[in-house]
Amino acid sequence: IGEKIGLPIQEAVQGRSGVGRSVDYRDKKVIAAWRHIPLLNWGIVSKIDMREAFADATNLRNLTVVILIVTFILGSIIVFFIAQTFSKPIKKLSEGAEIIGSGDMDYSVGTKQKDEIGQLSRAFDKMTIDLKKHHKALEFERKRFNEVLDMLPAYVVLITTDYHVTFANRFFEERFGKSGGKRCYEYLFKRNEPCENCETFKVLKNNKPHHWEWLGPDNHNYDIYDFPFIDADGSSLILEMGIDITEQKQAKEIIKQTNEMLEQRVEERTLQLKDINIRLESEIKERRQIEEKLLNLYASMTEGVVLHDVVYDETGKVVDYIITDVNPAFSSITGLTKEIAIGKKASKLYGTGKPPYLDVYARVAASGNPESFETYFTPMEKHFSISVFSPGKGKFATVFQDITERKRTEIILQESEQRLNLAQEISHLGSWELDITNNKLSWSDEVYRIFGLKPQEFAATYQAFLEMIHPDDRVAVDYAYSSSLREGKDNYEIEHRIIRKSTGEIRFVHEKCEHFRDESGKIIRSVGMVQDVTERKKAEVELKHSNENLEQFAYVASHDLQEPLRMMASYSQLLEHRYKNKLDKDANEFIDFIVDGAKRMQKLINDLLAYARIDSKKSAVEVDCNSVLGKVINSMRISIEQNEAIITNDELPRLLGNESNFIQLFQNLIGNAIKFRSKESPRIHVGAKKRSNEWLFVIKDNGIGIEPQYKDRIFLIFQRLHARHEYSGTGIGLSICRKIVETLGGKIWVESEYGKGSTFYFTIPTPV
């Protein structure tokens, strides 16, 4: 390359065709024709020795010199002919080279001439045929090689230094598509410029193979191998092969996770086995302890325990049993020692002739089903509770207890129950019990009598009970019981009417029920009492009539008394006004006594009227105690300001009642706290606290207090602890408070220390 002999082939591979002088491998001068073959990117050169090609011409040149003049005309013709003879084959040879160079391997330039040019043309044709065979073989190998590359389960690409993909196998194109002339980063990653740190191009920097892993745009993992590659034209390329290792990586990850999971499970199982071993050791230890405890229990039991073997006759019938072991309690209960009992037949040991309870023991030993029974054993004059079970065929064990004292107690209880029934009959008070778990209802004899039935006339049921209730009260009674269960209440009370079927008589009863729960808090049993309150109801009706008559009397009496009092007061005041300065000092004092007495009498009558008018039967409405307190403070504002009293309060509840009664209650208690003040300014606090089924009100002051012996007396009517000239009043205020609270179903009391203030408490029940 670079020498004269290589000039034609250099011209051919550079894409040029032509004819010219050159030299051959012997450095002999030749005539050369060259042609570029684009299809194969090859160049082809054909050469012929110049001396051989122009041998005749040389001879003629020599002859021409000799006979130039003689044969000028003939020589010119011969020269022309010879020129045509030699130039035409060479031209044809050149044209053939050009045709073959264009890719037509089927073209033939051979001639029938036998000279050197003919030989050259035929050699050229043979070379073309060989070249055609070689080209086909090369094409076949290339095709097969491409097919092999396309069949590879990996991608193979050739990448130029300017990022173009000049070759890609089918695997690559199926995964990433065809480049379409774009650079790799453009169609693979949609970038406008190369990647900042491209692993592929490191092979050009290092000029040695490079191995790395790549997460492709298809989210598959590839194992990449890059190799430096020189193309035929000497340009640098990168041969890259990528193997999809996604499944392997996933498998490795799965294997890794599986190994971790297995290791964890092995560790967990190891810990479990350790725990199991610890538990087994603990269980073994516990069982040994239990065995020791059982043996100790067996020895220390207060119940007698006896082990027996059954004795059969020749026919297989049980005829007796032998004692094989006893515990210490056996001896203490029966008086028979262990040495005497063991090995003895029961028929001989107990001196009864026939073994005691043989039929029961034989049945248990045969079936294995345990049984229990109570008996009176005459030889020992004792009652026994006996449990029998079979530890194995032909064997049985008895656990027995001396229940003689219990039997005596039961007799006493029966007598006591009889006395109780008698007491219930006298007091018209019956009792009942409902086992909710087993739906079993039992009545005492008096309940039957209250309902007009004979004691234990039939088995009591809840439905039978409801049928005896007055139709107008039946729904309320059923609701009272069922709602107490549904709402989880501990008890309930109700009064209602019943109808005695035997006579049709209507009676009034008062019922009270208590519920009992199991350990989980579930109600399992209800116990109640039924009391015939018909006579009390009649008395209440009579009392109501008496109270109504009394109230009417009080109203009439107060009205009749107030009329002369008003006249007395009016005329006394008129007398005082007209003659005050005309009478002597004693007369004026007498007039003052008359006026004061009339006023006090009128105040007393008003208080008595207020006391008599307090009625629990007034229609109850919801009363806001905060509003009540506000109205009381507003009505007493002058007294509060004059005494510089400070009144505070907690949040007070809403209750059912009569607002005027609540106003009077608060007004009397707060008024007393201001009236009976100490030297300090009155400080009064009103509070309330919710208890189980009632509200507790507290009114606390810093007044003069009450001596202990007067705590109950102050609530009695007309009771005063101070002289009238010290503190005004009629002595009825706290009696009114007591009556208001009691009509609401509550109670009132005071706690006080003389000189240190008082605290009044009263309770108001919350309605069910």
PDB file of C-alpha atoms in Angstrom, residues 310 318 357-367 396:
ATOM      1  CA  VAL A 310     -65.347 -55.918  91.708  1.00  0.00           C
ATOM      2  CA  VAL A 318     -71.049 -59.073  90.411  1.00  0.00           C
ATOM      3  CA  TYR A 357     -75.218 -50.324  97.303  1.00  0.00           C
ATOM      4  CA  LEU A 358     -73.934 -53.204  95.142  1.00  0.00           C
ATOM      5  CA  ASP A 359     -76.369 -52.542  92.284  1.00  0.00           C
ATOM      6  CA  VAL A 360     -75.145 -48.914  91.862  1.00  0.00           C
ATOM      7  CA  TYR A 361     -71.465 -49.829  92.102  1.00  0.00           C
ATOM      8  CA  ALA A 362     -71.817 -52.755  89.682  1.00  0.00           C
ATOM      9  CA  ARG A 363     -73.587 -50.518  87.162  1.00  0.00           C
ATOM     10  CA  VAL A 364     -70.837 -47.861  87.297  1.00  0.00           C
ATOM     11  CA  ALA A 365     -68.036 -50.453  87.059  1.00  0.00           C
ATOM     12  CA  ALA A 366     -69.712 -51.995  83.993  1.00  0.00           C
ATOM     13  CA  SER A 367     -70.744 -48.807  82.091  1.00  0.00           C
ATOM     14  CA  PHE A 396     -64.690 -48.311  90.860  1.00  0.00           C
TER      15      PHE A 396
END
